[in-house]
Tab-separated table of C-alpha atoms and ligand atoms in Angstrom:
chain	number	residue	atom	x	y	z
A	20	UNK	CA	12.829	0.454	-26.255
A	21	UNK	CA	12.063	1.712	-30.002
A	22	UNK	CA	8.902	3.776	-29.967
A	23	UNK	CA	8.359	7.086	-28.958
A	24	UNK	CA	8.064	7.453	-25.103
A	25	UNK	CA	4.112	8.931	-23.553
A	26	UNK	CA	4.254	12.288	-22.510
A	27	UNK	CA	3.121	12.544	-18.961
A	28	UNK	CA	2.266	15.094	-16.776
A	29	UNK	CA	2.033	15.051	-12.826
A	30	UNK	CA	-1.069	16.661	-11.484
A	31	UNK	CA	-0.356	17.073	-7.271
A	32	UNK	CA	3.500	18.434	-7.469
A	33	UNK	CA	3.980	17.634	-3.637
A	34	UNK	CA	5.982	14.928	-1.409
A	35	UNK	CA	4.432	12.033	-4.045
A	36	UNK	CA	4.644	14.226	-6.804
A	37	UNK	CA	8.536	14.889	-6.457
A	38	UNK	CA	8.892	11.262	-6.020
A	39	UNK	CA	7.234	10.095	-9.201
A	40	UNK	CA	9.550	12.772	-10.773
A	41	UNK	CA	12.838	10.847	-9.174
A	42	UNK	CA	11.357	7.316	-9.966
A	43	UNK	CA	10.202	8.226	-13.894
A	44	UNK	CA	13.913	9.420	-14.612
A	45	UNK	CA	14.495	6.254	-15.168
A	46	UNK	CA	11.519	4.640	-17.211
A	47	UNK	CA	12.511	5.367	-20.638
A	48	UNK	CA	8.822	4.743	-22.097
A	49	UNK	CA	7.635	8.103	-20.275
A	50	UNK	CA	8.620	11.371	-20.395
A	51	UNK	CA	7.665	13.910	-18.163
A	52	UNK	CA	6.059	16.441	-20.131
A	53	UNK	CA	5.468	19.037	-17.022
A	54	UNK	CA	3.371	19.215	-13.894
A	55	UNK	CA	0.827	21.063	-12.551
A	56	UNK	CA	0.183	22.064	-8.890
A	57	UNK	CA	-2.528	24.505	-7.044
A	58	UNK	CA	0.072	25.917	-5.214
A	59	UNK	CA	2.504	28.427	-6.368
A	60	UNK	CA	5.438	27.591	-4.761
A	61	UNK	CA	4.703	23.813	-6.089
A	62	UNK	CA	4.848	25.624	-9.242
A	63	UNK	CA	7.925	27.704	-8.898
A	64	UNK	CA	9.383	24.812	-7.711
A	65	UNK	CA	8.956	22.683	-11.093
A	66	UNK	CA	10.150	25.896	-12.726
A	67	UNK	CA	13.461	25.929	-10.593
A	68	UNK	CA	13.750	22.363	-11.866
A	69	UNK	CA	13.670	22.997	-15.570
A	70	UNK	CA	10.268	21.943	-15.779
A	71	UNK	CA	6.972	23.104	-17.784
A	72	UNK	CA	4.808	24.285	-14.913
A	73	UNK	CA	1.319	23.766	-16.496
A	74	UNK	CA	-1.128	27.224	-15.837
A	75	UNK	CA	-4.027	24.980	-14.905
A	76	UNK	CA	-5.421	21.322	-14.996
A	77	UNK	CA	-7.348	22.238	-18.443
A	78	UNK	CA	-4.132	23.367	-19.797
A	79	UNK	CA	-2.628	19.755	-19.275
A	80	UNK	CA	-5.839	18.408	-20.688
A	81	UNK	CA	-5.724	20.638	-23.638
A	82	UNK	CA	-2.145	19.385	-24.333
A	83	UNK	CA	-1.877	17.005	-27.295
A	84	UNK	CA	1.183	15.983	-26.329
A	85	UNK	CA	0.294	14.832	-23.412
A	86	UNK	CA	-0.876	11.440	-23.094
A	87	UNK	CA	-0.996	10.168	-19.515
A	88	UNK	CA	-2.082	12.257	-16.251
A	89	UNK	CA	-0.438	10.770	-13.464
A	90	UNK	CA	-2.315	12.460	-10.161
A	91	UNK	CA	-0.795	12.558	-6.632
A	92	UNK	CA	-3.235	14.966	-4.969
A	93	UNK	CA	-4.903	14.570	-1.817
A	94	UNK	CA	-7.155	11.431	-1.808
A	95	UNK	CA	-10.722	13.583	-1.923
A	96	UNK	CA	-9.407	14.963	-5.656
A	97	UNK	CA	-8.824	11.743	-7.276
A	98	UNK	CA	-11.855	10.832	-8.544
A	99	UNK	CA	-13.317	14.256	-10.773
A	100	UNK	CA	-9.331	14.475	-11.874
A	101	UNK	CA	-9.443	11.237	-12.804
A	102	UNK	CA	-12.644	11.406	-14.588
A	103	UNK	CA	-11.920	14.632	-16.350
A	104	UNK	CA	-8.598	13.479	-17.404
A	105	UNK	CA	-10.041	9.774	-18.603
A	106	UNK	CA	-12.977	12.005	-20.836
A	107	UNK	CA	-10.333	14.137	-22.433
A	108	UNK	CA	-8.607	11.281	-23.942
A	109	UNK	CA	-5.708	10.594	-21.510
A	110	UNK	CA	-4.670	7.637	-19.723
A	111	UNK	CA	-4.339	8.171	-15.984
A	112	UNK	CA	-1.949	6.391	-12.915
A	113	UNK	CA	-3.663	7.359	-9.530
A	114	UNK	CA	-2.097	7.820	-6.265
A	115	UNK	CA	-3.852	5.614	-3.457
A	116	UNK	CA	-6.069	5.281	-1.733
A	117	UNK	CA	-7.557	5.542	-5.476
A	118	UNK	CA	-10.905	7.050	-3.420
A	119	UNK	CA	-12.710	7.591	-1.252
A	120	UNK	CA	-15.647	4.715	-1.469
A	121	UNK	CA	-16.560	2.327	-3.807
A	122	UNK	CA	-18.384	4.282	-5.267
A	123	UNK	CA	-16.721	7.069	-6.261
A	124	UNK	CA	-14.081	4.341	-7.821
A	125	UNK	CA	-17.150	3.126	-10.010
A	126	UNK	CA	-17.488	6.310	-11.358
A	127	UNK	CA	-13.823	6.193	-12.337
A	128	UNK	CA	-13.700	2.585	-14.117
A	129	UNK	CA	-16.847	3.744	-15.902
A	130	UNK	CA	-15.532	6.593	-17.113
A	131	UNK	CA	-12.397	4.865	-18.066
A	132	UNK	CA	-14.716	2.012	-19.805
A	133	UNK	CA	-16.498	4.533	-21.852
A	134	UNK	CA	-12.937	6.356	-23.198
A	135	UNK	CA	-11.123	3.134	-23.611
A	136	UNK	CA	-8.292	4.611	-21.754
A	137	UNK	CA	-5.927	3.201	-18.642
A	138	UNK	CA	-6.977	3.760	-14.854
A	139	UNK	CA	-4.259	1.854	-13.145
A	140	UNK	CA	-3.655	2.940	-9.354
A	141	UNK	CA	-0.116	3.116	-8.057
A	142	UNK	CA	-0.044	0.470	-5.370
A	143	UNK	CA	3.501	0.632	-5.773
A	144	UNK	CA	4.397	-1.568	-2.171
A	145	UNK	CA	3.950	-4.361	-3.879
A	146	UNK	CA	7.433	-3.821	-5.038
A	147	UNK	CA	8.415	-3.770	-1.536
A	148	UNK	CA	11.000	-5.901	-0.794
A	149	UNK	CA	9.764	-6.906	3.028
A	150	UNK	CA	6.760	-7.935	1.106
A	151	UNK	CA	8.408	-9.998	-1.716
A	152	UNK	CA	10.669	-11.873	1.204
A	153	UNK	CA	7.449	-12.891	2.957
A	154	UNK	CA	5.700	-14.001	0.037
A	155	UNK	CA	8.878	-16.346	-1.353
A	156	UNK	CA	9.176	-18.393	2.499
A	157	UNK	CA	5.644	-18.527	1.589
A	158	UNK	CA	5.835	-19.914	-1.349
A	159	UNK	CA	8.948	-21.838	-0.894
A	160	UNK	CA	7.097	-23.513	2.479
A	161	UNK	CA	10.020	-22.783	4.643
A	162	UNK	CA	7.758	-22.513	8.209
A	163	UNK	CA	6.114	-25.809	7.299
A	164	UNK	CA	2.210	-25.009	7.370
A	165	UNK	CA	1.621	-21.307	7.659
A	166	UNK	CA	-1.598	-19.976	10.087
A	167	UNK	CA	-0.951	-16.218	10.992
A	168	UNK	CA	0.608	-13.479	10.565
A	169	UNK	CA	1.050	-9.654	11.440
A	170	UNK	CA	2.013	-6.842	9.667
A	171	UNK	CA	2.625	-3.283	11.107
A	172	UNK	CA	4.141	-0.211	10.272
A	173	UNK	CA	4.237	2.076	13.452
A	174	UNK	CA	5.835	5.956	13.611
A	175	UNK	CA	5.419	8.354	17.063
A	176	UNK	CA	5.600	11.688	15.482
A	177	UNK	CA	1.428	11.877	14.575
A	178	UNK	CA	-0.126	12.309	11.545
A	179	UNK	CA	2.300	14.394	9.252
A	180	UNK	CA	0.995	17.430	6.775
A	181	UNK	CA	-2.125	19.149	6.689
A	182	UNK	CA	-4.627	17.125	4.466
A	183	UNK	CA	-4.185	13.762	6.202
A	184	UNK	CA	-5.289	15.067	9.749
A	185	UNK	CA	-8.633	16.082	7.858
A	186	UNK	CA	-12.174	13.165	7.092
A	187	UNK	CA	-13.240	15.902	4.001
A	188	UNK	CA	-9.689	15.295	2.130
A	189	UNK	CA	-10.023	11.949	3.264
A	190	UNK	CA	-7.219	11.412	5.711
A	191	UNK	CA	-6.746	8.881	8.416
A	192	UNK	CA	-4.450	5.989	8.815
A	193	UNK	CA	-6.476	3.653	7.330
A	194	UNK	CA	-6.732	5.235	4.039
A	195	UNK	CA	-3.420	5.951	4.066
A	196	UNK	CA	-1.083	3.366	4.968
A	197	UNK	CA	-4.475	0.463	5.695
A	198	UNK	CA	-4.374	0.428	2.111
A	199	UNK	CA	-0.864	-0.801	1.181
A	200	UNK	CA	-0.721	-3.287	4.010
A	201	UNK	CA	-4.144	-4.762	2.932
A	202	UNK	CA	-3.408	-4.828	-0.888
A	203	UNK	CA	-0.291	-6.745	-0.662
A	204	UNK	CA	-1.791	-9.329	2.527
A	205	UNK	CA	-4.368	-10.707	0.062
A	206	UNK	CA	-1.527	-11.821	-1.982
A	207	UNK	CA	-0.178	-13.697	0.731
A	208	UNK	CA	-3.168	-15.519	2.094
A	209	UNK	CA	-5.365	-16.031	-1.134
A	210	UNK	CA	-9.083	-16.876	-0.788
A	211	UNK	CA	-12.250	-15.342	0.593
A	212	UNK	CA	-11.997	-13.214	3.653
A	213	UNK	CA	-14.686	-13.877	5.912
A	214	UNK	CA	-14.946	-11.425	9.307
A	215	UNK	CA	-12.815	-8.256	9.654
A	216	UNK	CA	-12.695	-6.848	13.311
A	217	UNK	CA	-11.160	-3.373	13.805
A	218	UNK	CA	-10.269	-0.692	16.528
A	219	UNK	CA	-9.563	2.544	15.276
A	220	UNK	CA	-7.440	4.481	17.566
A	221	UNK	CA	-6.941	8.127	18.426
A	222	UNK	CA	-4.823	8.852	21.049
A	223	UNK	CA	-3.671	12.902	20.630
A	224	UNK	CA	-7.575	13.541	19.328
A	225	UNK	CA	-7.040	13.930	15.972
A	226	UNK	CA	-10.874	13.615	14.208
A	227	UNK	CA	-9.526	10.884	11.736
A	228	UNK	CA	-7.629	7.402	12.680
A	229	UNK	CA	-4.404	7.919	14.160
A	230	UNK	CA	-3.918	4.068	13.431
A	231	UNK	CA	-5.862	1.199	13.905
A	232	UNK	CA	-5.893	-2.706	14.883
A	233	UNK	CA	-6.968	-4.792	12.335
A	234	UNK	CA	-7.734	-8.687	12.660
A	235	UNK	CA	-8.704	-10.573	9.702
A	236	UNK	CA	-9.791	-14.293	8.977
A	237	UNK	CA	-9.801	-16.570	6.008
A	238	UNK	CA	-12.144	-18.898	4.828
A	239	UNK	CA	-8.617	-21.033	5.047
A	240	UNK	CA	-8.582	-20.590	8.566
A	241	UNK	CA	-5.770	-18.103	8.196
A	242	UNK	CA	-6.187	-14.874	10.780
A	243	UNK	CA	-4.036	-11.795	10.301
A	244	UNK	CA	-3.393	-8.935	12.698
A	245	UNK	CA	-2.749	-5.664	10.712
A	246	UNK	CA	-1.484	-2.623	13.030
A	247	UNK	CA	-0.786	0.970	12.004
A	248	UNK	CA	0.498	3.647	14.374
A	249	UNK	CA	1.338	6.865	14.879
A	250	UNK	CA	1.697	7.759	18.261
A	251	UNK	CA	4.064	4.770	19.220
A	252	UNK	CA	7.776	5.250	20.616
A	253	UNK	CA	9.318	1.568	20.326
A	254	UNK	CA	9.892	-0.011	17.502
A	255	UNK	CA	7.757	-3.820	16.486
A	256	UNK	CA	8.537	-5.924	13.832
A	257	UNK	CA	7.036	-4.711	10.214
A	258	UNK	CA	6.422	-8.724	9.876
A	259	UNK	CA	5.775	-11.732	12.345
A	260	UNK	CA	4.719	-14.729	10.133
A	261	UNK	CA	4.042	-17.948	12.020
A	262	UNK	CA	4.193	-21.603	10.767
A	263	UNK	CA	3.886	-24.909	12.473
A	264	UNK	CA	7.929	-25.624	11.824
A	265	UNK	CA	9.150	-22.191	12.285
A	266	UNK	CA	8.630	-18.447	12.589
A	267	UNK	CA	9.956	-15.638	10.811
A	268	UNK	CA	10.560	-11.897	11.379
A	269	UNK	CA	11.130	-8.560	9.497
A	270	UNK	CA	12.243	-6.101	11.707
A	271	UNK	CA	12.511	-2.927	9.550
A	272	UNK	CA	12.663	-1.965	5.907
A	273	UNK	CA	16.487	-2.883	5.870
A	274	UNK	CA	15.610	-6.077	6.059
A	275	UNK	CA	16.764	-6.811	9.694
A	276	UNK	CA	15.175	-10.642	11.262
A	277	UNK	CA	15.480	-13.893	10.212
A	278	UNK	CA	14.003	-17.525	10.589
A	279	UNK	CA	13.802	-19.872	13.056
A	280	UNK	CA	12.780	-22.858	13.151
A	281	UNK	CA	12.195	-26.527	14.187
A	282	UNK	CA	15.255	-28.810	14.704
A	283	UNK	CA	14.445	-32.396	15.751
A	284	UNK	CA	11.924	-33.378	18.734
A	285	UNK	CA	10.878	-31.177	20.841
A	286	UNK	CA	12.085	-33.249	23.570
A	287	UNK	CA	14.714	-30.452	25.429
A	288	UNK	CA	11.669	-28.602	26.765
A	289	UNK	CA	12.939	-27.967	30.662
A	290	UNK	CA	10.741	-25.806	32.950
A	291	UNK	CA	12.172	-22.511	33.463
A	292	UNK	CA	11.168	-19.842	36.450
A	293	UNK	CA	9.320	-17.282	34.922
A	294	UNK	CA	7.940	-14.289	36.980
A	295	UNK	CA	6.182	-15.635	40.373
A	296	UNK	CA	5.945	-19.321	38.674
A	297	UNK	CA	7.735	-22.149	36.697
A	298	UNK	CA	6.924	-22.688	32.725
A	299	UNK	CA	7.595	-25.446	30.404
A	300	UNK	CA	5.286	-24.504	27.875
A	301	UNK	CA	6.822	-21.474	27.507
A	302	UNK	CA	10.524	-22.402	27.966
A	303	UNK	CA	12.650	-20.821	25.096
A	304	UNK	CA	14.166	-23.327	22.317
A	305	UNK	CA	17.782	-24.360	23.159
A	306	UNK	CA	20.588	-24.493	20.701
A	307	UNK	CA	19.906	-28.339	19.471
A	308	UNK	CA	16.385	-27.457	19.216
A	309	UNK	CA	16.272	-25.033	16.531
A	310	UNK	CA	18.257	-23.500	13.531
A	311	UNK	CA	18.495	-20.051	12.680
A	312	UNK	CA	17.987	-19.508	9.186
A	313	UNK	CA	18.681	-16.140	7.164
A	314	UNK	CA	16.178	-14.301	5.598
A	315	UNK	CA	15.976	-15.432	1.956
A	316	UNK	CA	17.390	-12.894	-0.897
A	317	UNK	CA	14.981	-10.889	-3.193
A	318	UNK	CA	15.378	-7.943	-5.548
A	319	UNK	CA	12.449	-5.681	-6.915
A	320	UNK	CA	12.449	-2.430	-9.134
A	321	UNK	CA	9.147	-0.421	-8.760
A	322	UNK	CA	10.240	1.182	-11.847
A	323	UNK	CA	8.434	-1.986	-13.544
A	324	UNK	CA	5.368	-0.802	-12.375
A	325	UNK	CA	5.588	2.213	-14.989
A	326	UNK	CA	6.931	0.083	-17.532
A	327	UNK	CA	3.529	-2.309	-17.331
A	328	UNK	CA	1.033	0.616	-17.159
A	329	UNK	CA	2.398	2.021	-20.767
A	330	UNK	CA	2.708	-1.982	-22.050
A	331	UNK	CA	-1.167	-2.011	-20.643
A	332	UNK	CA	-1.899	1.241	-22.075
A	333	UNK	CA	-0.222	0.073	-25.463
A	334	UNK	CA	-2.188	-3.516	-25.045
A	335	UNK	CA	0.412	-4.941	-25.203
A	336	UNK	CA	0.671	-6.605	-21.237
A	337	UNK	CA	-2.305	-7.147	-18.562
A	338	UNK	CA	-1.979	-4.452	-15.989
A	339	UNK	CA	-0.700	-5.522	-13.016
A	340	UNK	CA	-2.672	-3.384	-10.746
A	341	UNK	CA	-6.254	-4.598	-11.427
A	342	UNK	CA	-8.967	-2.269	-10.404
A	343	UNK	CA	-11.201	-5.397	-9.344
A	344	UNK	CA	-8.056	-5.604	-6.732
A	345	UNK	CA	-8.398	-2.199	-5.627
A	346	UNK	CA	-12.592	-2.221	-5.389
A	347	UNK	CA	-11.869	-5.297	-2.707
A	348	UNK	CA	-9.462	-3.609	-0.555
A	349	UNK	CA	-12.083	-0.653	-0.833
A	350	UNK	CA	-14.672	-2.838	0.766
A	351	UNK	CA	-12.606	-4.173	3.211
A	352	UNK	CA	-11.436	-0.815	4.757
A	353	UNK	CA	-15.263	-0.030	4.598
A	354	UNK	CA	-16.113	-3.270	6.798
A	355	UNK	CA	-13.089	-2.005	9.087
A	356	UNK	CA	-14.246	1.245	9.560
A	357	UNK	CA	-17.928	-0.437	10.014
A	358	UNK	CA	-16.441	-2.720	12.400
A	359	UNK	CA	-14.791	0.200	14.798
A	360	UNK	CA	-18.219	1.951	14.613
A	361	UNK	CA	-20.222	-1.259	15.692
A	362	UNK	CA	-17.642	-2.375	18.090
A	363	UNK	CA	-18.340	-6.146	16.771
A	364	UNK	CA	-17.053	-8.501	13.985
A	365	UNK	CA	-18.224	-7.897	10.349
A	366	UNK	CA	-19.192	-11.022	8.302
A	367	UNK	CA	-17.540	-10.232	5.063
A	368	UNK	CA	-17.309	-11.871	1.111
B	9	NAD	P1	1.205	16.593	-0.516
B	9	NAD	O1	0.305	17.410	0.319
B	9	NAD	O2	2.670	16.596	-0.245
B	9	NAD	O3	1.021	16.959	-2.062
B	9	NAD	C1	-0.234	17.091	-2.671
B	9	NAD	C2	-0.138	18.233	-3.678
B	9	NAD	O4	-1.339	18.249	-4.442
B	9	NAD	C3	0.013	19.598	-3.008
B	9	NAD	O5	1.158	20.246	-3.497
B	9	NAD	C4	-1.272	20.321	-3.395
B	9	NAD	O6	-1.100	21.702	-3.581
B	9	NAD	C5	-1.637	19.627	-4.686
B	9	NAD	N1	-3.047	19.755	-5.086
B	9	NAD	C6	-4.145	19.758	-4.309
B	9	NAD	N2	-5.262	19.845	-5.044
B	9	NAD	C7	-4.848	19.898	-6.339
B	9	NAD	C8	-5.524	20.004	-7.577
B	9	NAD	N3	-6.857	20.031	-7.645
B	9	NAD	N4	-4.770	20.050	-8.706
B	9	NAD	C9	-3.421	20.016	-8.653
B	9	NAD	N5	-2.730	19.945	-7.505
B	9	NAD	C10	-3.428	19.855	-6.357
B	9	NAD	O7	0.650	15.093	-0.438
B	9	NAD	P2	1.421	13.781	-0.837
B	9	NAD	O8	2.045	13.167	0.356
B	9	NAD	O9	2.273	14.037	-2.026
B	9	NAD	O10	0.199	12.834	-1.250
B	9	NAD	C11	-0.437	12.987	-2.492
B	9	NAD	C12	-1.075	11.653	-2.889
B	9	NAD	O11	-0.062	10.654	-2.964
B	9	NAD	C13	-2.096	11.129	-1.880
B	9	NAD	O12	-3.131	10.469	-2.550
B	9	NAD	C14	-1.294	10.126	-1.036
B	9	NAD	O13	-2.095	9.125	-0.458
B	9	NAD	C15	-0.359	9.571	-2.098
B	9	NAD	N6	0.908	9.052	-1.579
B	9	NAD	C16	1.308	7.828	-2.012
B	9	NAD	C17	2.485	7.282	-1.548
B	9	NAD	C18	2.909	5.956	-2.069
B	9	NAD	O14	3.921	5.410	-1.609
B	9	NAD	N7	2.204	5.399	-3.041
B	9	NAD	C19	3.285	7.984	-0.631
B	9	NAD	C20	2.851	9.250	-0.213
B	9	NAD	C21	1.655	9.771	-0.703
């Protein structure tokens, strides 16, 4: 890289924070300028770290060497930080959920219309690599034609932190990890989404989601079952993707599972005893009836997502993150939370 890197600072020094800090170390087209935190000890602790602890957020605005905010702040603050930062000049990466409602993301891509400066929203899990080995058996057709899939991520230890048990800060499952899983789902089964059914759950009380159920069909005919939990002490696999000639599974972010799928006829199908009765439907595949296939390899460095926001910011490269992308996923938590209060089906796009 020739030219000089942005200076960026981090607005929301917590858990997210820290971690940009970690990931930017090695984008050599940004340079972390400083951070700034409500907290004190947030502060002290970018001071203890050699870093330029910013007195306040107008400070970082006022800051001509600063050219992109990145925030990581509880989900209720995104959109005036966003707004003021966008109006004073700066281009901004946003932690998700990017807000709230659609609406309060409007007010953002206006604001960032009128400036002519970069909102991009870190939806960084698309640089998951569980996601990117889906999507290539996908694409390379390996479970002959695909019709459903499910995608979970499930913890038993509750909501974590302070903010995220509260509505006002805009906690809740949904918002929280709802939006990765839906952002990178639409990738996988492209085309109009047309009903979205949803139970939010709540098992220790909490007065956001503690997870949720989420069923989804495609104008393709596709359906997808999208579960979050938090209050759930056995593990299920992240992915379950089904196809007429074979099924595959993800079992955890090391990239446990594996294929398998369709050998010959079908023809070995014997009746087994199964609980008080006898099943052939339901008999399992024998050896001669199926191969096992290994999951195929992918690589992925989410550092590329920084490296694409300052090409955007330069116009030099189309963002990758599009905020049309982000507005649908929006929408389609909206219909889910709809759908939990209605207790029916919402038609939706
Ligand atoms: P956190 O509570 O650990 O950190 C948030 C920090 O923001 C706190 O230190 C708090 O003092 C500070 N803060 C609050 N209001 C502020 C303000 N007005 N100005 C400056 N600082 C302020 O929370 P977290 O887990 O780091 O989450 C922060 C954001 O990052 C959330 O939007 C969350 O959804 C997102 N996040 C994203 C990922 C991801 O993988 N993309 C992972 C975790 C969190």
């Amino acid at each position: 890289m020739s030219s000089v890197p942005l200076g960026l600072v981090i607005v929301g020094f917590g858990g997210m924070g820290h971690e940009h800090l970690r990931k930017l170390k090695g984008v050599e087209e940004l340079a972390v300028k400083g951070t700034f935190d409500v907290k004190p000890d947030r502060q002290e602790l970018a001071l203890s770290l050699g870093l330029k602890a910013y007195p306040s957020f107008q400070s970082v605005l006022d800051d001509p060497q600063v050219a992109v905010v990145l925030i990581a702040t509880p989900n209720d603050r995104h959109r005036d930080l966003a707004i003021a930062a966008l109006g004073a000049g700066k281009h901004v990466i946003c932690e998700k959920p990017v807000a709230l409602n659609i609406g309060q993301l409007d007010d953002i891509v206006r604001a960032s219309k009128k400036a002519d400066r970069l909102f991009m929203v870190h939806q960084n899990r698309r640089w998951d690599e569980d996601y990117l080995t889906v999507k290539k058996i996908l694409d390379e057709g390996t479970l002959g034609r695909f019709y459903h899939l499910e995608t979970r991520v499930l913890g038993s230890r509750g909501i974590p932190g302070d903010w995220r048990k509260l509505a006002r800060s805009g906690g809740g499952m949904m918002l929280d990890w709802g939006v990765h899983l839906l952002d990178r789902l639409v990738f996988l089964i492209p085309g109009r989404i047309t009903q979205v059914y949803c139970k939010l759950n709540y098992p220790t009380g909490q007065e956001v989601d503690e997870g949720f159920h989420l069923f989804l069909t495609f104008e393709s005919g596709h359906t997808a079952l999208v579960e979050v939990g938090t209050c759930h002490y056995q593990p299920l696999p992240l992915w379950l993707v089904l196809g007429t000639h074979g099924t595959a599974v993800i079992h955890d972010w090391s990239l446990k599972g594996g294929i398998v799928a369709r050998a010959g006829a079908d023809a070995d199908a014997q009746p087994i005893v199964a609980g008080a009765g006898l099943t052939k439907t339901m008999a399992p595949r024998t050896e001669k009836g199926e191969v096992q296939l290994p999951l195929p390899k992918v690589s992925s460095d989410v550092r590329d997502f920084y490296r694409n926001f300052v090409a955007a910011a330069l116009g030099k490269e189309e963002p990758l993150v599009k905020n049309e992308e982000v507005r649908r996923i929006l929408g389609l938590m909206e219909a889910a939370f709809e759908s939990h209060r209605k207790g029916r089906v919402i038609a939706f796009e």
